[in-house]
Coordinates of C-alpha atoms in Angstrom, one line a residue:
M137 CA -25.1 22.9 -14.7
I138 CA -23.1 20.8 -16.8
S139 CA -20.1 21.6 -19.2
T140 CA -21.4 21.7 -23.4
K141 CA -18.6 19.6 -24.1
K142 CA -19.9 16.1 -25.2
H143 CA -16.9 13.9 -24.7
V144 CA -17.0 15.0 -21.1
Q145 CA -20.7 14.4 -20.1
Q146 CA -20.5 11.1 -21.6
L147 CA -17.2 10.3 -19.7
A148 CA -19.2 11.6 -16.2
A149 CA -22.1 9.6 -17.8
L150 CA -20.4 6.5 -17.8
L151 CA -18.5 6.9 -14.4
H152 CA -22.1 6.8 -12.7
Q153 CA -23.2 4.3 -14.3
K154 CA -20.3 2.1 -13.3
G155 CA -20.5 3.6 -9.8
I156 CA -17.5 5.2 -9.7
N157 CA -18.9 8.4 -7.8
D158 CA -15.9 9.7 -5.8
V159 CA -13.5 12.4 -7.5
I160 CA -10.7 14.1 -6.2
V161 CA -10.3 17.1 -7.9
S162 CA -7.3 19.5 -8.3
P163 CA -7.8 22.9 -9.0
G164 CA -7.3 24.3 -12.6
S165 CA -9.3 26.2 -15.7
R166 CA -8.2 23.4 -18.6
N167 CA -10.0 21.0 -16.4
G168 CA -12.5 23.1 -16.3
P169 CA -15.4 21.2 -18.0
M170 CA -14.8 18.2 -15.9
I171 CA -15.2 20.4 -12.7
N172 CA -18.0 21.7 -14.1
T173 CA -19.8 18.6 -14.9
F174 CA -19.0 16.4 -11.9
V175 CA -20.1 19.3 -9.7
G176 CA -22.9 20.2 -11.7
S177 CA -24.5 16.7 -12.1
G178 CA -25.4 16.3 -8.8
L179 CA -24.6 12.7 -8.9
F180 CA -20.5 13.0 -7.7
N181 CA -18.7 13.0 -4.2
C182 CA -16.1 15.6 -5.2
R183 CA -13.5 16.4 -2.8
N184 CA -10.8 19.4 -3.9
V185 CA -7.0 18.8 -3.1
V186 CA -5.0 21.6 -4.2
D187 CA -1.6 19.6 -4.5
E188 CA -2.0 16.7 -7.3
R189 CA 0.7 15.0 -5.8
S190 CA -1.0 14.8 -2.5
A191 CA -4.5 14.4 -4.2
A192 CA -3.5 11.1 -5.9
Y193 CA -2.1 9.6 -2.7
F194 CA -5.1 10.6 -1.2
A195 CA -7.6 9.2 -3.8
M196 CA -5.4 5.9 -3.8
G197 CA -6.1 5.7 0.2
L198 CA -10.1 6.3 -0.5
A199 CA -9.8 4.1 -3.1
Q200 CA -8.7 1.5 -0.5
A201 CA -10.7 2.4 2.0
L202 CA -14.2 2.1 -0.1
K203 CA -12.7 -1.1 -2.0
K204 CA -13.6 0.4 -5.3
P205 CA -12.4 3.0 -7.9
V206 CA -11.7 6.7 -7.3
A207 CA -11.4 9.3 -10.4
I208 CA -8.7 11.9 -10.3
V209 CA -9.2 15.1 -12.1
C210 CA -6.6 17.3 -13.2
S211 CA -5.4 20.3 -15.2
S212 CA -2.7 20.4 -18.0
G213 CA 0.8 20.6 -17.8
T214 CA 2.6 19.7 -15.0
A215 CA -0.1 18.9 -12.6
T216 CA 0.0 15.6 -14.8
L217 CA 3.6 14.9 -13.7
N218 CA 2.5 15.3 -10.1
Y219 CA 0.0 12.5 -10.1
A220 CA 3.0 10.1 -11.4
P221 CA 4.4 9.0 -7.9
A222 CA 0.9 7.8 -6.7
I223 CA -0.3 6.0 -10.0
A224 CA 3.0 3.9 -10.0
E225 CA 2.5 3.1 -6.3
A226 CA -1.2 2.4 -7.1
F227 CA -0.1 0.1 -10.1
Y228 CA 2.1 -2.2 -8.0
L229 CA -0.6 -2.2 -4.7
N230 CA -3.4 -3.2 -7.5
I231 CA -5.7 -0.1 -6.6
P232 CA -7.9 1.1 -9.5
L233 CA -7.2 4.9 -9.8
I234 CA -9.3 6.2 -12.9
V235 CA -6.8 9.0 -14.0
I236 CA -8.7 11.7 -15.6
T237 CA -5.9 14.9 -17.4
A238 CA -7.0 17.8 -19.2
D239 CA -5.0 18.8 -22.1
R240 CA -4.6 21.2 -24.8
P241 CA -5.3 20.3 -28.5
E242 CA -2.6 18.2 -30.3
Y243 CA -1.6 21.1 -32.7
W244 CA -0.6 23.4 -29.5
I245 CA 1.8 20.7 -28.7
D246 CA 5.6 21.7 -29.0
Q247 CA 4.4 25.5 -29.9
L248 CA 5.1 27.4 -27.1
E249 CA 1.7 27.3 -26.0
N250 CA 1.4 27.9 -22.2
Q251 CA 0.9 25.0 -19.8
C252 CA 1.5 22.7 -22.3
I253 CA 3.5 19.4 -22.7
N254 CA 2.9 16.2 -24.4
Q255 CA 0.9 14.1 -22.6
K256 CA 0.1 10.8 -24.5
G257 CA 1.3 7.8 -22.7
I258 CA 2.6 9.9 -20.0
Y259 CA 2.0 7.0 -17.9
S260 CA 2.4 4.3 -19.7
N261 CA 4.7 1.8 -17.5
F262 CA 1.9 2.5 -14.5
V263 CA -1.2 2.0 -15.9
K264 CA -3.4 -1.2 -17.1
K265 CA -5.1 0.9 -20.1
E266 CA -4.8 4.4 -21.7
Y267 CA -6.9 6.1 -24.1
N268 CA -6.8 9.9 -25.4
L269 CA -10.6 11.2 -26.2
P270 CA -10.8 12.4 -29.3
L271 CA -11.4 16.8 -29.8
E272 CA -14.2 16.7 -32.5
E273 CA -17.7 15.7 -31.5
S274 CA -19.5 13.8 -34.8
E275 CA -21.3 10.9 -33.9
T276 CA -18.5 8.4 -34.7
E277 CA -16.1 10.1 -32.7
L278 CA -18.6 10.2 -29.8
W279 CA -19.2 6.1 -30.4
Q280 CA -15.8 5.5 -30.4
A281 CA -15.0 7.2 -27.1
A282 CA -17.7 5.7 -25.4
R283 CA -16.5 2.3 -26.4
E284 CA -12.8 3.2 -25.2
I285 CA -14.0 4.8 -21.6
N286 CA -16.0 1.6 -21.3
E287 CA -12.8 -0.6 -21.8
C288 CA -10.5 1.8 -19.9
L289 CA -13.2 1.6 -16.8
N290 CA -13.6 -2.1 -17.1
A291 CA -10.0 -3.0 -17.6
A292 CA -9.2 -1.0 -13.8
V293 CA -11.1 -3.4 -12.0
S294 CA -11.4 -6.5 -13.9
G295 CA -8.3 -9.4 -13.6
K296 CA -5.9 -7.5 -11.4
P297 CA -6.8 -4.2 -10.6
A298 CA -4.9 -1.3 -11.7
P299 CA -4.9 2.5 -12.9
V300 CA -6.3 3.2 -15.7
H301 CA -5.6 6.9 -18.0
I302 CA -8.1 8.9 -19.9
N303 CA -6.6 12.3 -21.4
V304 CA -9.2 14.7 -22.8
P305 CA -7.9 17.4 -25.1
L306 CA -10.0 20.8 -24.9
E307 CA -10.3 23.5 -26.6
E308 CA -11.7 27.0 -25.5
P309 CA -14.7 27.9 -24.7
L310 CA -14.1 25.8 -21.2
H311 CA -16.4 26.9 -19.1
D312 CA -20.0 27.0 -21.5
L313 CA -22.6 25.3 -19.3
L314 CA -25.7 23.9 -20.1
D315 CA -28.8 23.2 -17.7
E316 CA -29.1 19.8 -18.6
E317 CA -28.6 16.2 -16.8
L318 CA -26.1 13.7 -18.4
P319 CA -27.2 11.7 -21.2
N320 CA -27.9 8.1 -21.4
I321 CA -24.6 6.4 -22.6
K322 CA -24.8 2.4 -23.6
A323 CA -22.4 0.5 -20.4
I324 CA -20.2 -2.3 -21.4
N325 CA -19.8 -4.7 -18.8
A326 CA -17.4 -7.7 -18.4
K327 CA -17.7 -10.5 -16.6
E328 CA -15.2 -11.4 -14.0
S329 CA -13.4 -14.7 -14.5
V330 CA -13.2 -17.3 -11.6
F331 CA -10.1 -19.6 -12.0
D332 CA -10.7 -23.0 -10.6
I333 CA -8.3 -25.7 -10.7
D334 CA -8.9 -28.5 -12.7
D335 CA -9.6 -31.9 -11.3
A336 CA -6.2 -33.6 -13.0
S337 CA -4.1 -30.7 -11.7
L338 CA -5.6 -30.5 -8.3
K339 CA -4.9 -34.4 -7.9
K340 CA -1.1 -33.7 -9.0
L341 CA -0.7 -30.6 -6.7
A342 CA -2.2 -33.0 -3.6
T343 CA 0.0 -35.7 -4.4
E344 CA 3.0 -33.4 -4.3
L345 CA 1.9 -31.8 -1.3
N346 CA 1.5 -35.1 0.6
S347 CA 4.9 -36.7 -0.7
S348 CA 6.6 -33.3 1.1
K349 CA 7.7 -33.1 4.6
K350 CA 8.5 -29.1 4.9
I351 CA 6.1 -27.1 3.4
L352 CA 6.4 -23.1 3.6
I353 CA 3.3 -20.7 2.7
L354 CA 4.3 -17.1 2.3
A355 CA 1.5 -14.6 2.7
G356 CA 2.3 -11.4 0.7
Q357 CA 0.8 -7.9 1.8
Q358 CA -2.8 -8.1 1.3
N359 CA -6.2 -6.5 2.8
P360 CA -8.1 -8.5 5.9
D361 CA -9.9 -11.7 4.6
Q362 CA -11.5 -13.7 7.4
K363 CA -13.0 -16.7 5.0
L364 CA -8.8 -16.8 3.8
E365 CA -7.4 -16.8 7.4
K366 CA -9.9 -19.6 8.2
L367 CA -8.7 -21.6 5.4
L368 CA -5.1 -21.4 6.3
V369 CA -6.0 -22.0 9.9
E370 CA -7.6 -25.4 9.0
F371 CA -4.8 -26.4 6.1
I372 CA -2.0 -26.2 9.6
E373 CA -3.8 -28.4 11.4
K374 CA -4.3 -30.8 8.6
T375 CA -1.1 -30.9 7.2
G376 CA 1.5 -29.0 9.4
V377 CA 2.4 -26.4 7.1
V378 CA 4.1 -23.4 8.2
V379 CA 2.3 -20.0 7.3
L380 CA 5.0 -17.2 7.3
K381 CA 3.4 -13.5 7.3
E382 CA 4.4 -10.4 8.1
H383 CA 2.1 -7.5 9.7
L384 CA 0.8 -6.2 6.6
A385 CA -0.3 -9.7 5.3
N386 CA -3.3 -8.9 8.1
L387 CA -3.2 -12.4 9.3
N388 CA -3.6 -12.4 12.8
D389 CA -4.1 -16.3 14.2
V390 CA -1.5 -17.5 16.7
S391 CA -0.9 -20.2 14.4
F392 CA 0.7 -18.2 12.2
C393 CA 4.9 -17.1 12.6
G394 CA 5.4 -13.5 11.5
S395 CA 8.2 -12.3 13.6
I396 CA 10.2 -12.6 10.1
D397 CA 13.7 -10.3 10.2
T398 CA 14.8 -11.9 13.5
L399 CA 13.4 -15.1 13.2
M400 CA 16.0 -15.1 9.8
A401 CA 18.5 -13.9 12.0
A402 CA 18.0 -16.8 14.8
I403 CA 17.5 -19.1 11.8
L404 CA 21.1 -17.9 10.3
A405 CA 22.8 -18.8 13.0
D406 CA 21.1 -22.0 13.8
V407 CA 21.1 -25.1 11.0
P408 CA 19.5 -23.0 7.7
A409 CA 18.8 -26.3 6.0
D410 CA 16.4 -27.5 9.0
F411 CA 14.2 -24.7 8.0
Q412 CA 14.8 -24.8 4.1
P413 CA 11.3 -26.0 2.3
D414 CA 10.5 -28.4 0.1
I415 CA 7.4 -26.7 -1.0
L416 CA 7.1 -22.8 -1.0
I417 CA 3.8 -21.5 -1.8
T418 CA 3.4 -17.7 -2.4
F419 CA 0.5 -15.3 -2.7
G420 CA -0.3 -11.8 -2.1
G421 CA 1.9 -9.0 -2.4
H422 CA 5.3 -7.5 -1.5
F423 CA 7.4 -8.7 1.7
V424 CA 9.4 -6.2 3.4
S425 CA 12.1 -8.1 4.9
K426 CA 15.2 -8.8 2.9
A427 CA 16.7 -11.1 5.3
L428 CA 13.5 -13.4 4.3
K429 CA 14.7 -13.3 0.4
Q430 CA 18.3 -14.0 1.1
F431 CA 17.7 -16.7 3.2
L432 CA 15.2 -18.4 0.2
R433 CA 17.0 -17.7 -2.4
K434 CA 20.7 -19.0 -0.6
N435 CA 18.5 -22.4 0.6
K436 CA 16.0 -22.9 -2.6
A437 CA 12.7 -24.6 -2.1
G438 CA 12.6 -28.0 -4.5
Q439 CA 9.5 -26.5 -5.6
H440 CA 7.8 -22.8 -5.7
W441 CA 3.8 -22.6 -6.3
H442 CA 3.0 -19.2 -7.1
L443 CA -0.7 -18.0 -6.9
S444 CA -1.7 -15.6 -9.4
P445 CA -5.0 -14.9 -10.8
A446 CA -3.1 -12.6 -13.7
N447 CA -0.4 -15.5 -14.1
D448 CA 2.3 -13.3 -12.7
H449 CA 5.3 -15.0 -12.8
Y450 CA 6.8 -13.5 -9.9
D451 CA 10.1 -15.4 -9.2
T452 CA 11.2 -13.4 -6.2
Y453 CA 13.1 -16.5 -4.6
Q454 CA 14.9 -17.7 -7.7
S455 CA 13.0 -20.8 -7.5
L456 CA 9.7 -20.7 -9.5
T457 CA 8.1 -23.8 -11.0
Q458 CA 4.5 -23.2 -11.1
V459 CA 2.2 -20.6 -11.7
V460 CA -1.5 -21.5 -10.5
Q461 CA -3.9 -19.3 -11.8
T462 CA -6.3 -18.6 -9.2
D463 CA -6.7 -16.8 -5.8
A464 CA -5.4 -18.0 -2.7
K465 CA -9.1 -18.8 -1.2
T466 CA -9.8 -20.6 -4.2
F467 CA -6.4 -22.8 -4.1
F468 CA -6.4 -23.5 -0.7
S469 CA -10.6 -24.4 -0.2
Q470 CA -9.8 -26.9 -3.5
L471 CA -7.1 -28.4 -2.4
L472 CA -8.1 -29.2 1.2
P473 CA -9.9 -32.0 1.2
G474 CA -7.3 -33.7 -1.2
V475 CA -4.6 -33.6 1.3
S476 CA -3.6 -36.5 4.3
K477 CA -3.2 -35.4 8.0
K478 CA 0.4 -35.7 8.5
E479 CA 3.0 -34.7 11.8
Q480 CA 3.9 -31.4 12.5
G481 CA 7.4 -31.6 13.2
Y482 CA 8.5 -28.9 10.4
L483 CA 5.9 -26.3 12.1
Q484 CA 7.2 -26.9 15.9
R485 CA 10.3 -26.4 14.2
W486 CA 9.5 -23.1 13.0
Q487 CA 7.4 -22.2 16.0
N488 CA 9.6 -23.3 19.0
K489 CA 11.9 -20.8 17.3
E490 CA 10.0 -18.0 17.1
K491 CA 8.9 -18.4 20.6
Q492 CA 12.7 -18.4 21.7
V493 CA 13.0 -15.5 19.8
N494 CA 10.6 -13.6 20.7
E495 CA 11.0 -14.0 24.4
L496 CA 14.9 -12.8 23.4
R497 CA 13.3 -9.6 21.7
D498 CA 11.1 -8.9 24.6
K499 CA 13.8 -9.1 26.9
Y500 CA 16.2 -6.9 24.8
I501 CA 13.4 -4.5 24.4
S502 CA 12.6 -4.2 27.8
E503 CA 16.3 -3.3 28.9
S504 CA 17.0 -1.1 25.8
P505 CA 17.7 2.4 26.1
F506 CA 15.1 5.2 24.9
S507 CA 15.3 4.7 21.1
D508 CA 13.0 3.9 18.1
L509 CA 12.9 0.4 19.0
K510 CA 11.4 1.2 22.3
V511 CA 9.2 3.5 21.0
I512 CA 7.5 1.5 18.7
A513 CA 6.9 -1.4 20.9
E514 CA 4.9 1.1 23.0
V515 CA 2.6 2.2 20.0
G516 CA 2.1 -1.3 19.4
Q517 CA 0.6 -1.9 23.1
A518 CA -0.9 1.3 23.3
I519 CA -3.1 1.7 20.4
P520 CA -6.8 0.7 20.7
E521 CA -8.0 -2.7 19.3
N522 CA -9.6 -2.7 15.9
S523 CA -7.4 0.5 14.9
V524 CA -5.8 0.9 11.5
V525 CA -2.2 1.5 11.3
H526 CA -0.9 3.0 7.9
L527 CA 3.2 2.6 7.9
G528 CA 5.6 4.9 6.7
N529 CA 8.6 3.4 4.8
S530 CA 12.1 3.5 5.6
S531 CA 12.8 2.7 9.4
P532 CA 9.0 3.0 10.6
V533 CA 8.0 -0.2 8.7
R534 CA 10.8 -2.0 9.4
Y535 CA 10.1 -1.4 13.2
A536 CA 7.2 -2.0 13.3
L537 CA 7.0 -5.9 11.9
I538 CA 9.6 -6.7 14.6
T539 CA 7.4 -6.1 17.1
D540 CA 3.7 -7.0 18.3
W541 CA 0.7 -4.7 18.2
A542 CA -2.9 -4.8 19.7
K543 CA -5.6 -7.1 18.7
N544 CA -7.3 -6.9 15.5
T545 CA -4.8 -4.4 14.1
T546 CA -5.2 -3.8 10.3
F547 CA -1.8 -2.6 8.7
L548 CA -1.6 -0.6 5.2
S549 CA 1.4 1.0 4.1
N550 CA 3.1 2.3 0.3
R551 CA 4.8 -1.0 -0.4
G552 CA 4.1 -1.1 -4.2
T553 CA 7.0 1.2 -4.6
S554 CA 8.3 1.7 -0.7
G555 CA 8.8 5.7 -1.5
I556 CA 8.3 8.4 1.2
D557 CA 6.5 10.3 -0.8
G558 CA 3.1 10.1 -0.1
P559 CA 2.3 7.7 3.0
M560 CA 0.6 10.5 4.8
S561 CA -1.8 11.6 2.2
T562 CA -2.9 7.7 1.6
A563 CA -3.3 7.6 5.3
V564 CA -5.7 11.0 5.4
G565 CA -7.2 9.6 2.5
Y566 CA -8.4 6.4 4.2
A567 CA -9.0 7.6 7.4
S568 CA -11.7 10.4 6.0
V569 CA -13.8 7.5 5.4
S570 CA -12.8 5.1 8.5
E571 CA -15.0 5.3 11.4
K572 CA -11.8 3.3 12.9
I573 CA -8.6 5.2 14.8
N574 CA -6.3 5.3 11.8
T575 CA -2.7 6.0 13.2
V576 CA 0.1 6.8 11.1
L577 CA 3.7 6.2 12.1
I578 CA 6.1 8.0 10.4
G579 CA 9.5 9.5 10.2
D580 CA 10.8 12.8 10.3
L581 CA 11.7 13.4 6.7
S582 CA 8.8 11.4 5.3
F583 CA 6.4 13.7 7.1
F584 CA 8.0 16.8 5.9
Y585 CA 8.3 15.4 2.7
D586 CA 4.6 15.0 2.7
S587 CA 2.9 17.6 5.1
N588 CA 0.6 19.1 2.4
A589 CA -1.6 15.6 2.8
L590 CA -3.0 17.9 5.7
W591 CA -3.7 20.7 3.4
N592 CA -6.9 19.9 2.7
N593 CA -10.2 20.0 4.5
Y594 CA -11.1 16.2 5.0
I595 CA -8.9 15.7 8.3
N596 CA -11.2 13.3 10.0
E597 CA -10.9 13.5 14.0
N598 CA -10.0 9.7 14.0
L599 CA -6.2 10.6 12.6
R600 CA -3.4 10.2 14.7
I601 CA 0.2 10.9 13.6
I602 CA 3.3 9.7 15.2
V603 CA 6.1 11.3 13.8
I604 CA 8.9 9.6 14.9
N605 CA 11.9 12.3 15.2
N606 CA 15.8 11.4 14.7
G607 CA 16.8 13.7 13.2
G608 CA 17.0 12.6 9.5
G609 CA 16.9 9.5 7.3
N610 CA 18.1 7.0 10.2
I611 CA 17.3 4.1 8.1
F612 CA 21.2 5.1 6.2
S613 CA 22.5 4.4 9.5
L614 CA 20.5 0.7 9.9
I615 CA 21.9 -0.7 6.1
K616 CA 25.0 -1.2 5.1
G617 CA 26.9 0.9 2.8
P618 CA 25.3 4.7 3.4
C619 CA 27.2 5.0 7.2
E620 CA 30.4 4.2 5.9
S621 CA 30.5 7.0 3.3
P622 CA 32.2 10.5 4.0
A623 CA 29.2 12.0 2.6
F624 CA 26.8 10.4 5.0
Q625 CA 25.6 13.0 7.6
Q626 CA 24.9 15.5 5.0
H627 CA 23.8 13.8 2.4
F628 CA 22.5 10.5 3.2
F629 CA 21.5 11.1 7.0
A630 CA 20.0 14.8 6.0
E631 CA 20.3 16.1 9.0
N632 CA 17.0 17.5 10.3
K633 CA 16.4 20.1 12.6
F634 CA 12.4 21.3 12.4
K635 CA 9.7 20.0 14.8
A636 CA 6.1 19.4 13.9
Q637 CA 5.0 21.5 15.8
G638 CA 4.5 24.6 13.5
I639 CA 3.0 22.4 11.0
A640 CA 0.1 21.1 13.5
Q641 CA -0.8 24.7 14.4
T642 CA -1.0 25.9 10.6
F643 CA -3.4 23.0 9.8
G644 CA -5.2 23.1 13.2
L645 CA -4.2 19.5 15.1
D646 CA -3.4 19.2 18.2
Y647 CA -0.1 18.6 19.6
F648 CA 2.2 16.7 21.8
S649 CA 5.8 15.9 22.4
A650 CA 8.1 12.9 24.3
E651 CA 11.7 13.1 24.8
N652 CA 12.0 9.9 27.1
E653 CA 9.8 6.8 27.9
S654 CA 7.9 8.6 30.9
E655 CA 6.8 11.4 28.9
L656 CA 6.1 8.5 25.6
K657 CA 3.6 6.8 28.3
D658 CA 1.8 10.2 29.2
S659 CA 1.3 11.2 25.6
L660 CA -0.1 8.1 24.1
T661 CA -2.3 8.0 26.9
E662 CA -3.4 11.3 25.9
L663 CA -3.5 10.7 22.1
Y664 CA -5.8 7.6 22.7
S665 CA -7.8 9.1 25.0
P666 CA -11.7 8.4 24.3
T667 CA -12.5 12.1 24.9
S668 CA -9.3 13.2 22.0
K669 CA -11.8 14.6 19.6
N670 CA -9.1 16.2 17.1
A671 CA -6.9 15.0 14.6
T672 CA -3.2 14.8 16.6
I673 CA 0.4 15.0 16.1
L674 CA 2.9 13.4 18.7
E675 CA 6.2 14.1 17.9
V676 CA 8.7 11.6 19.8
F677 CA 12.2 12.8 19.9
T678 CA 15.3 10.0 19.8
D679 CA 18.8 9.9 19.1
A680 CA 19.8 8.5 15.6
E681 CA 23.4 6.8 17.6
V682 CA 21.2 5.0 20.1
N683 CA 18.7 4.0 17.6
T684 CA 21.5 2.3 15.2
K685 CA 23.4 0.7 18.5
T686 CA 20.2 -0.5 19.7
F687 CA 18.9 -1.9 16.3
R688 CA 21.9 -3.7 15.6
G689 CA 22.5 -5.0 19.1
L690 CA 18.7 -6.9 18.8
F691 CA 19.8 -8.9 15.6
Q692 CA 22.7 -10.2 17.7
F693 CA 21.1 -10.8 20.9
V694 CA 18.5 -13.1 19.3
K695 CA 21.3 -15.4 17.7
Q696 CA 22.1 -16.9 21.2

């Protein structure tokens, strides 16, 4: 049984033809025609998540895991506004969400009608394309709608993936059904373009590289890519370039340099000009490290090439000289044959400094008191190999990027907009279809903020949530400014006296806690025991003042 609404029928038919069969539904009445059609057709995998904010983040995580678009469907009014944070995050992480919102007919907008707001252009800054379906169902209107829907769905995955928005005004009756199959609607396909570098440009780029001694490559946040990793290793071996990456770049070879924040502290105390690049090559998404950005803005590269299939002019380091419209794999595979074998001095300088810094880091952590830094170092060694780790924002992501982790760990984090509002919901969505152990490393404020992530029927037994409960927003103790304010304790740190145990009980998760190093080691052993068959929360309690002192002390220690 499907809805009698023809626009909804053909929307569902086109989604199915394009292989978009996963739909996250939040309950409502105005979106009833979509719910009835998606469920009644039997062609879609529909999951129900009540909280629209959590639902959209859940869909984002699901799309990351499935590597394909996921549709989200909600009712009208403020339900649509609750989608906004995840849509913004997905936009900056290049995740294709198909956002479908029910709406009232336009003639009821601003007429004191129930559950009614102006939804046109509601996400205009954070979607690649948007379309308001017509209300009437003439042949011409249905033809136009089908063409626009095709264009929206193609836009979501073409070039740089991103969310798209389809707003669906609906008149009553909303729940009339037909015992029919979806109509056969013409799908319009868009062919992906491959951006090869022309021979003249390739020769010029190779000449520039061959004449430069200090070449630095920054690999930003991205999904694991074994072919790209192999190419980068070959490029290092031949040219002596330095590949600098954070864990979120998901590059694991030992030839890459990764201890960025501690490296920056040591380099600034050394001779920064020795590490300043002649050519900077960047690709991928965001970097967490503020110190890296400050270093490269102060010690600018002579040339900065950014690799972008979408022709993005990202001038993060204020030295951009060229945008190369291609992806990293194409760039390095085409360029590799034309570059000369070079001496390794610049690479050895970076690697020697990193080795020195890591030895100092490990010594400092081993001798430091129980704190967030020590906790996350222990977690990094305790998780099983081939795990997925979801890093919460604020302090967890910063601590995690300092320490070493188990082999072949995949790292994910909502670093598009870096909010604390949806990391757990995103992780739950990802873990729901993952066969690996999925660990969420999250702070206490972020955990409570997003606790509705656990309010659904898709909590997989592979989920492990480690809550670092330091009594508030400890990140504001680590950065300059907030900690010096008279309003710090109440309005920045936002002291938290609650515990996660009650939430674990409410949602049926196992619960452990730890207040010292011995308890932590025991709890981690239980958390990752092969016999553990239920989603689990481990809450680790640390002292905020000790955390701040230990964190700041590390950066002083590695400068020696």
